[in-house]
Coordinates of C-alpha atoms in Angstrom, one line a residue:
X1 CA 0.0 0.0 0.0
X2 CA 2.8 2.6 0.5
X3 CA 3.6 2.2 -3.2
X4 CA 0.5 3.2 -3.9
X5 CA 0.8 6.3 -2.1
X6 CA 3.0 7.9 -3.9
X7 CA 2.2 6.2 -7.7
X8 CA -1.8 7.0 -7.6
X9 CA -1.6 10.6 -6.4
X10 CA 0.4 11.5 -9.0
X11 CA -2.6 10.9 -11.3
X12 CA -3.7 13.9 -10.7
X13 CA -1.7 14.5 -13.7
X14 CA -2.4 18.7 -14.1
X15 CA -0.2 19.6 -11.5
X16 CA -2.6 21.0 -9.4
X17 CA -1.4 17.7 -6.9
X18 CA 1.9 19.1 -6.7
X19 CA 1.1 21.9 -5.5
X20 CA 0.1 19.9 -2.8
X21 CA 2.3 19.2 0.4
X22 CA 3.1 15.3 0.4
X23 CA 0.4 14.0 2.3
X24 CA 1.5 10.8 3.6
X25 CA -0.3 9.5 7.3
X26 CA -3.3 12.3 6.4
X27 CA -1.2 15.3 7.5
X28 CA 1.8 15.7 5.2
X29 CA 4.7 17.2 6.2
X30 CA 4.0 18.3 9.6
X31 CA 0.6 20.6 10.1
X32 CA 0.8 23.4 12.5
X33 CA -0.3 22.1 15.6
X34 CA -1.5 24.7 17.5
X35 CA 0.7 22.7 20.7
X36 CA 3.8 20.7 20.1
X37 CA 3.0 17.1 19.3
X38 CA 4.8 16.0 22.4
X39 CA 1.8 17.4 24.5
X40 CA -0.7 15.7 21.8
X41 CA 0.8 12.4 22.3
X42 CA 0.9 13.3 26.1
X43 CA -3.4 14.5 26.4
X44 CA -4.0 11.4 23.8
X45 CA -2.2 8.9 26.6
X46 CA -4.0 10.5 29.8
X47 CA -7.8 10.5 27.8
X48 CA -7.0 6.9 27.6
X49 CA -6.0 6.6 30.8
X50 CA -8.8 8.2 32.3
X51 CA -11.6 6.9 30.4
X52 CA -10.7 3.3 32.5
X53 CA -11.5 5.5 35.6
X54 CA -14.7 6.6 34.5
X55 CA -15.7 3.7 33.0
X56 CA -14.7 1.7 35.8
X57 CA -15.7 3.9 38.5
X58 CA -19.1 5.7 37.1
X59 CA -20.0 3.8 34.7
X60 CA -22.2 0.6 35.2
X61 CA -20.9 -1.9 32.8
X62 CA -22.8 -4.8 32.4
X63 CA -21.5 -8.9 31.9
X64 CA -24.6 -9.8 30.7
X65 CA -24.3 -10.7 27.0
X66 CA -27.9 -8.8 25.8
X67 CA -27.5 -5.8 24.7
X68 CA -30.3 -3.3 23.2
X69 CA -31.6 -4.4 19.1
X70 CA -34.0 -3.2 16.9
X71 CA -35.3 -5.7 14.3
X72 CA -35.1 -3.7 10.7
X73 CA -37.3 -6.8 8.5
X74 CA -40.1 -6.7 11.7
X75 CA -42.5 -5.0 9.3
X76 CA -43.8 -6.5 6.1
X77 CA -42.8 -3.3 4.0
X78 CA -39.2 -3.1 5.5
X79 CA -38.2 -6.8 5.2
X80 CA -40.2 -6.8 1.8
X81 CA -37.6 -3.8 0.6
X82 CA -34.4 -5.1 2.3
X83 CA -34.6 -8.8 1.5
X84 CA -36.6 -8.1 -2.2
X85 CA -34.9 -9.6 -5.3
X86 CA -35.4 -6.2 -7.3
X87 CA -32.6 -4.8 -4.7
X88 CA -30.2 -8.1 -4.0
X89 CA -30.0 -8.6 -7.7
X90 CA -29.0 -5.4 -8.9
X91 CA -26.5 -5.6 -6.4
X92 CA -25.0 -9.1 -6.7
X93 CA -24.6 -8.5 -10.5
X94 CA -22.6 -5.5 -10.1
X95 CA -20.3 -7.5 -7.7
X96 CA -19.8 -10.2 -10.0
X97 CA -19.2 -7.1 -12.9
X98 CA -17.0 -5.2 -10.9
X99 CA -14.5 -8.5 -10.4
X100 CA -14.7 -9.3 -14.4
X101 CA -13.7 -6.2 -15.0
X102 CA -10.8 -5.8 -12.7
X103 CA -9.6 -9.1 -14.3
X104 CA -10.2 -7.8 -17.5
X105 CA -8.7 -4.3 -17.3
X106 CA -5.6 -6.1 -15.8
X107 CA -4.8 -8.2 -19.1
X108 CA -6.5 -5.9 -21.5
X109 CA -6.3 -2.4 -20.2
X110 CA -3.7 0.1 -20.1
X111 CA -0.5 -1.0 -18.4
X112 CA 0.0 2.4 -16.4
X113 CA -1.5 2.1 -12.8
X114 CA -2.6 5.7 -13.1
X115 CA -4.6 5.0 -16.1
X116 CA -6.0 1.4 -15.5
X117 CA -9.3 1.1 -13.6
X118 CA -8.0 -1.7 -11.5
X119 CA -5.5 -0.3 -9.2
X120 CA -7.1 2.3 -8.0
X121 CA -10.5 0.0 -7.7
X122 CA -8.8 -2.9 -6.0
X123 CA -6.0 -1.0 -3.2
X124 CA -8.3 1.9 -2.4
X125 CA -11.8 1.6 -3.0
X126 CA -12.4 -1.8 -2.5
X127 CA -9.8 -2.2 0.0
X128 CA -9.5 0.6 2.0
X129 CA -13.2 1.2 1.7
X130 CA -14.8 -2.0 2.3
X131 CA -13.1 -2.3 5.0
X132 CA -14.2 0.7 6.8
X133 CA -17.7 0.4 5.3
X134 CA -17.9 -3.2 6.8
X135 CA -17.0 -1.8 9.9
X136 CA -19.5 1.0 10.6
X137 CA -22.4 -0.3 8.7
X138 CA -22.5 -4.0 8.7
X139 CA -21.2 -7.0 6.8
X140 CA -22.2 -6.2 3.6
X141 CA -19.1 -8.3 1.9
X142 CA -21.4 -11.1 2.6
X143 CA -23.8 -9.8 0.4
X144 CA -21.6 -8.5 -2.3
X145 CA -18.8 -11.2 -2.2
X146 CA -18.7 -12.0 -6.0
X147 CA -16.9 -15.6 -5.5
X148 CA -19.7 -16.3 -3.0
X149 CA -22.2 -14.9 -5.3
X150 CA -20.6 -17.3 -8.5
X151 CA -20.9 -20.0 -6.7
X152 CA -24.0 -20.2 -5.5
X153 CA -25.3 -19.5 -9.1
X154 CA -23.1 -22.4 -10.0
X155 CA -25.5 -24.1 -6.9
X156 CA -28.6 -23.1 -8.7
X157 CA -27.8 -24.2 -11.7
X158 CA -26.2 -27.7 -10.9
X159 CA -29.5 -28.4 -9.1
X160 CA -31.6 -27.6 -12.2
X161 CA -30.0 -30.0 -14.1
X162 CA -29.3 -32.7 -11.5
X163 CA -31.7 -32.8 -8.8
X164 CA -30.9 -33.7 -5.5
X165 CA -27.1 -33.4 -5.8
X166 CA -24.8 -30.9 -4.4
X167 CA -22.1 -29.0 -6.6
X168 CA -19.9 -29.3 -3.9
X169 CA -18.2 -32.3 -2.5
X170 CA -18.8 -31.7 0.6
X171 CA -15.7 -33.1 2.8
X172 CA -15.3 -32.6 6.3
X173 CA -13.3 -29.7 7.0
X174 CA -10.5 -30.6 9.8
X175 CA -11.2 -28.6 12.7
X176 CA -7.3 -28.4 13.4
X177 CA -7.3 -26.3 10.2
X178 CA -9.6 -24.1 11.9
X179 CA -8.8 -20.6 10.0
X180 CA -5.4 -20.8 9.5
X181 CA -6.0 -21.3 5.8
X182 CA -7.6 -17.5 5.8
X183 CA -4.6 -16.4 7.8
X184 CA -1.8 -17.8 5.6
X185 CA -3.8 -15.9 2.7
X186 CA -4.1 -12.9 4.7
X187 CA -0.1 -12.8 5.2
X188 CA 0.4 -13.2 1.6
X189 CA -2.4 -10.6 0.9
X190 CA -0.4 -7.9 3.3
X191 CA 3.0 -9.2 1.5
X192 CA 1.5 -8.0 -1.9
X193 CA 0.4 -4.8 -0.3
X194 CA 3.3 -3.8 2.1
X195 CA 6.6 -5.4 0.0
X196 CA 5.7 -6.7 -3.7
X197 CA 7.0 -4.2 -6.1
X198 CA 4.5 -5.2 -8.7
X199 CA 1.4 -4.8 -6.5
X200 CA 0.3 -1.7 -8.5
X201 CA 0.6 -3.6 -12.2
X202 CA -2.6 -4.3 -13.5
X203 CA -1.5 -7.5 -15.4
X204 CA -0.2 -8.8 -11.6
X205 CA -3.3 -7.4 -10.1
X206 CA -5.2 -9.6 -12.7
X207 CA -3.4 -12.6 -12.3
X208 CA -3.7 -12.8 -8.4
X209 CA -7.7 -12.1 -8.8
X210 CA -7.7 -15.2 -10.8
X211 CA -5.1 -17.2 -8.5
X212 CA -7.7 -16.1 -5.4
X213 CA -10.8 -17.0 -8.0
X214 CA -9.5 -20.4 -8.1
X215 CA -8.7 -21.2 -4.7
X216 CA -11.9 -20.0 -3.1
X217 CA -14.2 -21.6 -5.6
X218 CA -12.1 -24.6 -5.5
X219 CA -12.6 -24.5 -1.5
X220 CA -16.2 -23.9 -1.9
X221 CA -16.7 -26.7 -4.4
X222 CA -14.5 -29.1 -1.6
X223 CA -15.4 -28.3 1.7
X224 CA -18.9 -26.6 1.0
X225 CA -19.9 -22.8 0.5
X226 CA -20.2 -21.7 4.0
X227 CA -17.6 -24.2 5.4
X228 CA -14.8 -22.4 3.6
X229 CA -16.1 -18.9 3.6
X230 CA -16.3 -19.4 7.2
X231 CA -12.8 -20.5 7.4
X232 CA -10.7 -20.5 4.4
X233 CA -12.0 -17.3 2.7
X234 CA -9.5 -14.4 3.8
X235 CA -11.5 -11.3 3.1
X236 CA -14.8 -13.1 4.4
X237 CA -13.3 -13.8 7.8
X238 CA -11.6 -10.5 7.9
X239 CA -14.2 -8.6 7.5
X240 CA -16.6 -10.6 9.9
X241 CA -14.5 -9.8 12.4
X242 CA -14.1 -5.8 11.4
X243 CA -18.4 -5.9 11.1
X244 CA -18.4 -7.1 14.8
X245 CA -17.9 -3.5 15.5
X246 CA -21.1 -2.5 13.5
X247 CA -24.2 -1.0 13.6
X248 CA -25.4 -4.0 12.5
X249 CA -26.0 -7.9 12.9
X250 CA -27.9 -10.9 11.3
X251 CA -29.2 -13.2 14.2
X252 CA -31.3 -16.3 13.7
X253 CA -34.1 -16.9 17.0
X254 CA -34.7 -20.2 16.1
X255 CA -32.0 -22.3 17.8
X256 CA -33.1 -25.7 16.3
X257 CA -31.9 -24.2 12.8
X258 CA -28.4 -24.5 14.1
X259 CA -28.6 -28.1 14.5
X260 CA -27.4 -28.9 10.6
X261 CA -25.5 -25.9 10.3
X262 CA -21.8 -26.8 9.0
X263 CA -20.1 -24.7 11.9
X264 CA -19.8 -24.9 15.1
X265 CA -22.5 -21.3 14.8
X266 CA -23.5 -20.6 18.4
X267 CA -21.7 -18.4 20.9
X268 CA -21.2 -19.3 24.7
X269 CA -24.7 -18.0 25.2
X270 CA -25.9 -20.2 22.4
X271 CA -27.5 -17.0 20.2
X272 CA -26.8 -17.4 16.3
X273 CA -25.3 -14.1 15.3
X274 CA -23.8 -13.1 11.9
X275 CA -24.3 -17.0 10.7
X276 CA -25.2 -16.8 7.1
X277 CA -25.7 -20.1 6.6
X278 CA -28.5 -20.6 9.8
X279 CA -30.1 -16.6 8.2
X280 CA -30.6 -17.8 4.6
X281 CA -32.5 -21.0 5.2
X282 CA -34.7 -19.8 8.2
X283 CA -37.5 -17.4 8.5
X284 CA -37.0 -16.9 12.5
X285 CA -34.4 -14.4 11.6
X286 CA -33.3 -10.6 12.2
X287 CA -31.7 -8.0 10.8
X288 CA -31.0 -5.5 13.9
X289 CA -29.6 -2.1 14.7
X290 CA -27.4 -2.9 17.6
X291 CA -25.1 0.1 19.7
X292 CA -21.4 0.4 18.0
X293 CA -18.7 -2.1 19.2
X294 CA -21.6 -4.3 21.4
X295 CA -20.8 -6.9 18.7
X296 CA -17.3 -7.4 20.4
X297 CA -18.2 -8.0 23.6
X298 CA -20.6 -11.0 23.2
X299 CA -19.6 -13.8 25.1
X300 CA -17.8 -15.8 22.1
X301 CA -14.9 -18.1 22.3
X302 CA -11.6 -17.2 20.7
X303 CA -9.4 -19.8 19.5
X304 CA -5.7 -19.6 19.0
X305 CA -5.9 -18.7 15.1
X306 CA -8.5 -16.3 15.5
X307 CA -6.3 -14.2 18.2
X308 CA -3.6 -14.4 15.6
X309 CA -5.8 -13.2 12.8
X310 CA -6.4 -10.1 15.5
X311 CA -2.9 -9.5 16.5
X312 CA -1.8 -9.4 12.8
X313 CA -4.8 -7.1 11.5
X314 CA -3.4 -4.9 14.1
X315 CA 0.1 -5.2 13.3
X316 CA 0.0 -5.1 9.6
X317 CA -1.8 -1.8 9.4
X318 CA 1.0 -0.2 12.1
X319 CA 3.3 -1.7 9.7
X320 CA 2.1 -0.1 7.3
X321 CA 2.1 3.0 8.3
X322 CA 5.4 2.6 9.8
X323 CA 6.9 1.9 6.9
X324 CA 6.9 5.1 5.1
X325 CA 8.7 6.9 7.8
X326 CA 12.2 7.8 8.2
X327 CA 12.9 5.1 11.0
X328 CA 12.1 3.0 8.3
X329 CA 14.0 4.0 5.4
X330 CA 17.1 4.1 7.7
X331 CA 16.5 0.5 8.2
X332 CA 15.8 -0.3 4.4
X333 CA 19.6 1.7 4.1
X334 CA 20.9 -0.4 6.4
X335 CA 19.9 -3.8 4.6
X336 CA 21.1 -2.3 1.6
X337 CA 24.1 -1.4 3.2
X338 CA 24.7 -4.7 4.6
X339 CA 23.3 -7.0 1.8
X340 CA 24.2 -5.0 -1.3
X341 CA 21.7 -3.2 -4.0
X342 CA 22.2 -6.3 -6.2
X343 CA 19.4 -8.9 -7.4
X344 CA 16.0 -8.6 -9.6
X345 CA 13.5 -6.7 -9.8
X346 CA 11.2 -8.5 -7.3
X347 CA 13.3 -10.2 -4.9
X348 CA 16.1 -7.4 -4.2
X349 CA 17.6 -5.9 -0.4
X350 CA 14.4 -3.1 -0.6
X351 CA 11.7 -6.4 -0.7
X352 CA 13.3 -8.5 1.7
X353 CA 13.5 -5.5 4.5
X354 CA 10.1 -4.9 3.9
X355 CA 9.3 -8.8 3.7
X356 CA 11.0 -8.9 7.2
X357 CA 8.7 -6.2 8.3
X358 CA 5.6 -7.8 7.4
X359 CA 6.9 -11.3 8.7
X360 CA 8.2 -10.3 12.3
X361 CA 6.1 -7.1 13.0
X362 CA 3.0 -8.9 13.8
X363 CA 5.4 -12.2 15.7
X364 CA 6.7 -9.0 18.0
X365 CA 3.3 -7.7 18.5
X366 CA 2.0 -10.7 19.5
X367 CA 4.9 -11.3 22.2
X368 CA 4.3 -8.3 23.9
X369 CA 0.6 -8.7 24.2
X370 CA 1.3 -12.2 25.4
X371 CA 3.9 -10.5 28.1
X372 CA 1.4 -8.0 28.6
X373 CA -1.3 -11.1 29.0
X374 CA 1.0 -12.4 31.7
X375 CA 1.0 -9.7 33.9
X376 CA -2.6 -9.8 33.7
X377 CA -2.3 -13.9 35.3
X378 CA 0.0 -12.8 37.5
X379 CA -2.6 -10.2 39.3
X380 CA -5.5 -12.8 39.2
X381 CA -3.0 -15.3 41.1
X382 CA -2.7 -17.6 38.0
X383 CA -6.4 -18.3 37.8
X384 CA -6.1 -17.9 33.5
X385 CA -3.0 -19.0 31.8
X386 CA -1.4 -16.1 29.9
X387 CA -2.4 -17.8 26.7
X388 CA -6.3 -17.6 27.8
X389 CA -6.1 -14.1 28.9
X390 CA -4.9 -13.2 25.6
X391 CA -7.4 -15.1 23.8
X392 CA -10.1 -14.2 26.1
X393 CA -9.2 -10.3 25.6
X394 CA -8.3 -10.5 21.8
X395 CA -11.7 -9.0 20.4
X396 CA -11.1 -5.6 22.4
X397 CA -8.2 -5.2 20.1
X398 CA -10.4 -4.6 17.0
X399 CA -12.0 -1.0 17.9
X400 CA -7.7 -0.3 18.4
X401 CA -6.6 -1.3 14.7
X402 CA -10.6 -0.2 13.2
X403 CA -9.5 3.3 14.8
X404 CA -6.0 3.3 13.3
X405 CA -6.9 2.0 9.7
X406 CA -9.1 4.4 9.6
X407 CA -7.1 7.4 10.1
X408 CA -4.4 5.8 8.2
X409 CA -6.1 5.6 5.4
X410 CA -8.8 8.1 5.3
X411 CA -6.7 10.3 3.3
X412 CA -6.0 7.8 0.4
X413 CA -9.8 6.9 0.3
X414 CA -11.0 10.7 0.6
X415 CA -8.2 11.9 -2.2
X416 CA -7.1 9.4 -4.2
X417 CA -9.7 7.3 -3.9
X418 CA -11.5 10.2 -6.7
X419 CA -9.6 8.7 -9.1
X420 CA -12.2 6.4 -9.7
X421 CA -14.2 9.1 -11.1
X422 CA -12.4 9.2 -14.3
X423 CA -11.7 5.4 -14.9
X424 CA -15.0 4.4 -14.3
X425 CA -15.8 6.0 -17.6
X426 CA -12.2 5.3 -19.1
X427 CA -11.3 2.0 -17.1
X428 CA -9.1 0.1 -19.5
X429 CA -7.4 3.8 -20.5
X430 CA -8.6 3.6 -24.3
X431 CA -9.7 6.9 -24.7
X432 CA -13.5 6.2 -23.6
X433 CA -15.6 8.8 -21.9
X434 CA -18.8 6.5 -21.1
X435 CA -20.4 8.8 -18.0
X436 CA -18.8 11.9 -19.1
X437 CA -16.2 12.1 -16.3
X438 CA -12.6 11.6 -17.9
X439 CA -11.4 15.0 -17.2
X440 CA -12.4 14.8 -13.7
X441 CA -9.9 16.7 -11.5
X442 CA -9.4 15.6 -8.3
X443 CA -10.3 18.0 -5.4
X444 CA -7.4 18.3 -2.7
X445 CA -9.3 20.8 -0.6
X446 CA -12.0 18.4 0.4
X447 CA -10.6 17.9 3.9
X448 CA -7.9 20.2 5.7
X449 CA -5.0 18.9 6.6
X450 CA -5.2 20.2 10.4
X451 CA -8.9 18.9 10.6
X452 CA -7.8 15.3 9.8
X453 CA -4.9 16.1 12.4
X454 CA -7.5 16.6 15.0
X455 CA -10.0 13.9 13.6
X456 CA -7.3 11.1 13.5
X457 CA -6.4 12.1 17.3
X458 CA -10.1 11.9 17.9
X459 CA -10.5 8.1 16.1
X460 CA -7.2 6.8 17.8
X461 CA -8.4 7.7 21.7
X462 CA -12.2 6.8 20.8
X463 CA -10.9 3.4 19.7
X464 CA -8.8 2.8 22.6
X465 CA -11.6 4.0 25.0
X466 CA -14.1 1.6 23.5
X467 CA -11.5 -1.1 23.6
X468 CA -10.9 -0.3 27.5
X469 CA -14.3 -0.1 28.1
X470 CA -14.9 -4.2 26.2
X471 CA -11.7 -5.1 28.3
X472 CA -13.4 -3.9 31.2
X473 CA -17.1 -6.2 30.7
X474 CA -15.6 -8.6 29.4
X475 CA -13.1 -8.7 32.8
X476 CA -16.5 -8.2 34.4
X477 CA -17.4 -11.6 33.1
X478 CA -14.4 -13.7 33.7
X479 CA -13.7 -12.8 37.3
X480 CA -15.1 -13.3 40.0
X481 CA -14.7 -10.0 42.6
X482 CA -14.5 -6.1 41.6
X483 CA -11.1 -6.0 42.9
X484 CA -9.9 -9.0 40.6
X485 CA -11.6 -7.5 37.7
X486 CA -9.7 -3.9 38.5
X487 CA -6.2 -5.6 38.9
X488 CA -6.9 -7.5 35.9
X489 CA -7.0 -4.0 34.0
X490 CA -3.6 -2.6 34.3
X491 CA -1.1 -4.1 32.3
X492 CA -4.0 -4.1 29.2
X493 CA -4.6 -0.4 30.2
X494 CA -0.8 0.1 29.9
X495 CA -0.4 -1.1 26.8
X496 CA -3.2 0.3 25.3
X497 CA -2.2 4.1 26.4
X498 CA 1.5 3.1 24.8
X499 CA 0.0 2.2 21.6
X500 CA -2.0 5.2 21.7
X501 CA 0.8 7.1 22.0
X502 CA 2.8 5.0 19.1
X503 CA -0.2 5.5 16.7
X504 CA -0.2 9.0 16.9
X505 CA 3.3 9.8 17.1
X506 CA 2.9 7.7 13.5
X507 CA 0.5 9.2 11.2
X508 CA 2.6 12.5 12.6
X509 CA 5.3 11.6 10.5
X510 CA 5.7 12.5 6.9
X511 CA 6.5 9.9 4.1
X512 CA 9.5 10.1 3.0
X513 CA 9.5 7.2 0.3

């Protein structure tokens, strides 16, 4: 993603972009703060700090895993308009559109990034914006996922022609797998974005939308639609875990529906939340409003590889942003230094600093929440192993990286992300003008750079005080006396006012590659 960065701005084309300070983290090169940043970093640690002691002093925080809904499909004219064909269609073929024509810009289209629709589509609309979309409104990539829409057509049809038989082969999916096959694609997804050189060619682009076609159809057709979407599908587990932080939820009432369901569907409390497979073949369902970040703090277990998954969502975006600062360059010198500027193209001193970034980043992050995680046993007197703690505490890390990515990237999506004005009506760069919006310019002023200072400050302490506060009922829940669930607090609070601090003092820092 820090290629992109630099390369898609630049599309601006007129020069009217650079005129524009480098905006890298959303600021540039350092905004006028109106204090040093020392005492922002400073006020941005104590908020943090103090939120605990309102929140565990005034605030009554409940263990209780209910929490206030509002059924949007309880009326006939609401669930007639959200659940109607003339809506889902529409919306599933334009999913299944969108990823034909990011495969066929890629091989057909223009070989520029700044002229090929794909790029842009893929890293920063897509990307960058279903991501944050997923997280404030609801899972609405398991509504538009294109693979999952292509294969249940495939479904459909297969059962026209041969009654009674299943496209896919159904095998039993090894619970020791669990979703460590979404994982290992997740890695190699943040390897393309953070160290792969060619990650903004639209031929490569192309190539790896078809490699991803083939394995999650190819899971689908072997393990079963939902099985593998559940666990083997990157995106779809990535962003189930991001839309745990939504307004929004699907939740099945009738718990007899769970009985055949090819997961394990049911939380601790036995309630059927955000199971697509128990909501599309029962009518005792829901689609609620729910309060923001609720989501996180049902009572849910959390195995080994789905705190991993957490820990590296959270470390990868860090990286991310860390990677275009200084500190880093001097490290990409000093690999260079040591290893020489020799080798290809792709595999060269540059790509394996960054590889090592991406690799032991997210290993580093998850030892100090695991040292962290021991502190926490040590103050409970070894009740919870460390290894517990840290799983049972894993989802209040999500409203931490949702609150970073976004003000990492709210820039690119805001700015650059325009550029899909343009190549939507020019998207394999031929010359076309099909919505009359080729000589779009982009507009640089639509957010000042000192409001998304002060915006990003106010994301990064909001997400770290709603991840205090699920720390806090979910402590509630797992201990047994106030002054247990206190202690418990203070090594997590620690480490969440130090990452606050590290967040900020990041997206403060201008890119300088």
């Amino acid at each position: 993603m820090s290629k992109l960065k630099i390369v898609l701005p630049a599309a601006a084309l007129a020069g009217s972009l650079m005129a524009w300070p480098a905006y890298a983290h959303g600021f540039g090169e350092r905004t006028e703060l109106p204090v040093p940043l020392g005492y922002f970093l400073i006020g941005a640690g104590f908020a943090v700090a103090l939120s605990f002691v309102f929140i565990s002093v005034l605030v009554k925080v409940s263990a209780e895993a209910s929490y206030w809904r509002f059924n949007l499909i309880a009326s006939g004219w609401s669930r007639a308009t959200l659940t109607s064909p003339l809506v889902l269609v529409p919306v599933k073929l334009l999913s299944v559109f969108l990823l034909g024509l990011v495969i066929a810009t890629g091989f057909g289209g223009e070989s520029s990034p700044l002229l090929n629709f794909s790029p842009t589509f893929v890293w920063i609309v897509w990307w960058v914006g279903m991501a944050i979309a997923v997280a404030l409104v609801g899972n609405i990539w398991a509504l538009t996922n294109p693979w999952k829409i292509l294969f249940a057509w495939a479904e459909g049809f297969y059962r026209l022609i041969r009654p009674g038989r299943d496209l896919s082969l159904r095998r039993e999916y090894p619970a020791k797998y669990g979703i460590w096959p979404a994982l290992v694609l997740f890695v190699l997804f943040t390897w393309v974005q953070d160290s792969y050189p060619k990650s903004d060619v639209p031929a490569q682009i192309a190539v790896m939308a078809v490699v991803y076609s083939v394995i999650t159809l190819g899971g689908m057709a072997i393990f079963g639609k939902h099985q593998w979407l559940r666990k083997g599908e990157a995106f779809s587990v990535v962003f189930g875990l991001l839309s745990q932080f939504s307004v929004t939820e699907v939740r099945v009432i009738d718990r007899d529906a769970c009985q055949t369901c090819s997961t394990e569907c049911q939380d601790l409390e036995g309630e059927c939340v955000d199971c697509y497979e128990c909501f599309e073949r029962t009518k005792t369902r829901q689609i609620n409003l729910r309060p923001f970040a609720i989501g996180l703090g049902r009572n849910q277990p959390v195995t080994n590889d789905v705190l991993a998954l957490v820990v590296l969502m959270l470390a990868t975006v860090t990286f991310d942003g860390f990677s275009a600062t200084s500190a880093w360059a001097e490290f990409q010198t000093f690999v260079v230094d040591l290893l020489g500027s020799g080798g290809g193209e792709i595999f060269n001193s540059l790509v394996l600093a960054d590889t090592i970034g991406v690799l032991l980043v997210p290993v580093g992050f998850f030892l100090v929440y695991l040292f962290f995680s021991k502190l926490m046993a040590s103050l409970v007197d070894g009740q919870i192993s460390a290894l517990e703690i840290a799983r049972i505490f894993g989802y209040s890390l999500i409203p931490i990286a949702l609150a970073y990515n976004i003000a990492h990237f709210i820039t690119l999506l805001l700015i650059q992300g325009q550029l899909i004005v343009p190549l939507a009506s020019d998207p394999f760069g031929s010359g076309w003008d099909l919505f009359g919006s080729v000589d779009y310019s982009l507009n640089i002023s639509i957010i000042n750079a000192r409001i998304l200072w002060f915006l990003s400050v106010a994301l990064i302490v909001l997400g770290h005080v709603l991840a205090v506060y699920l720390a806090h009922r979910v402590a509630i829940r797992t201990f047994a006396n106030r002054a247990m669930v206190l202690r418990s607090q203070y090594p997590i609070l620690t480490l969440m006012v130090v990452y606050t601090v590290i967040s900020l003092w990041i997206i403060a820092q201008p890119i300088v590659q």
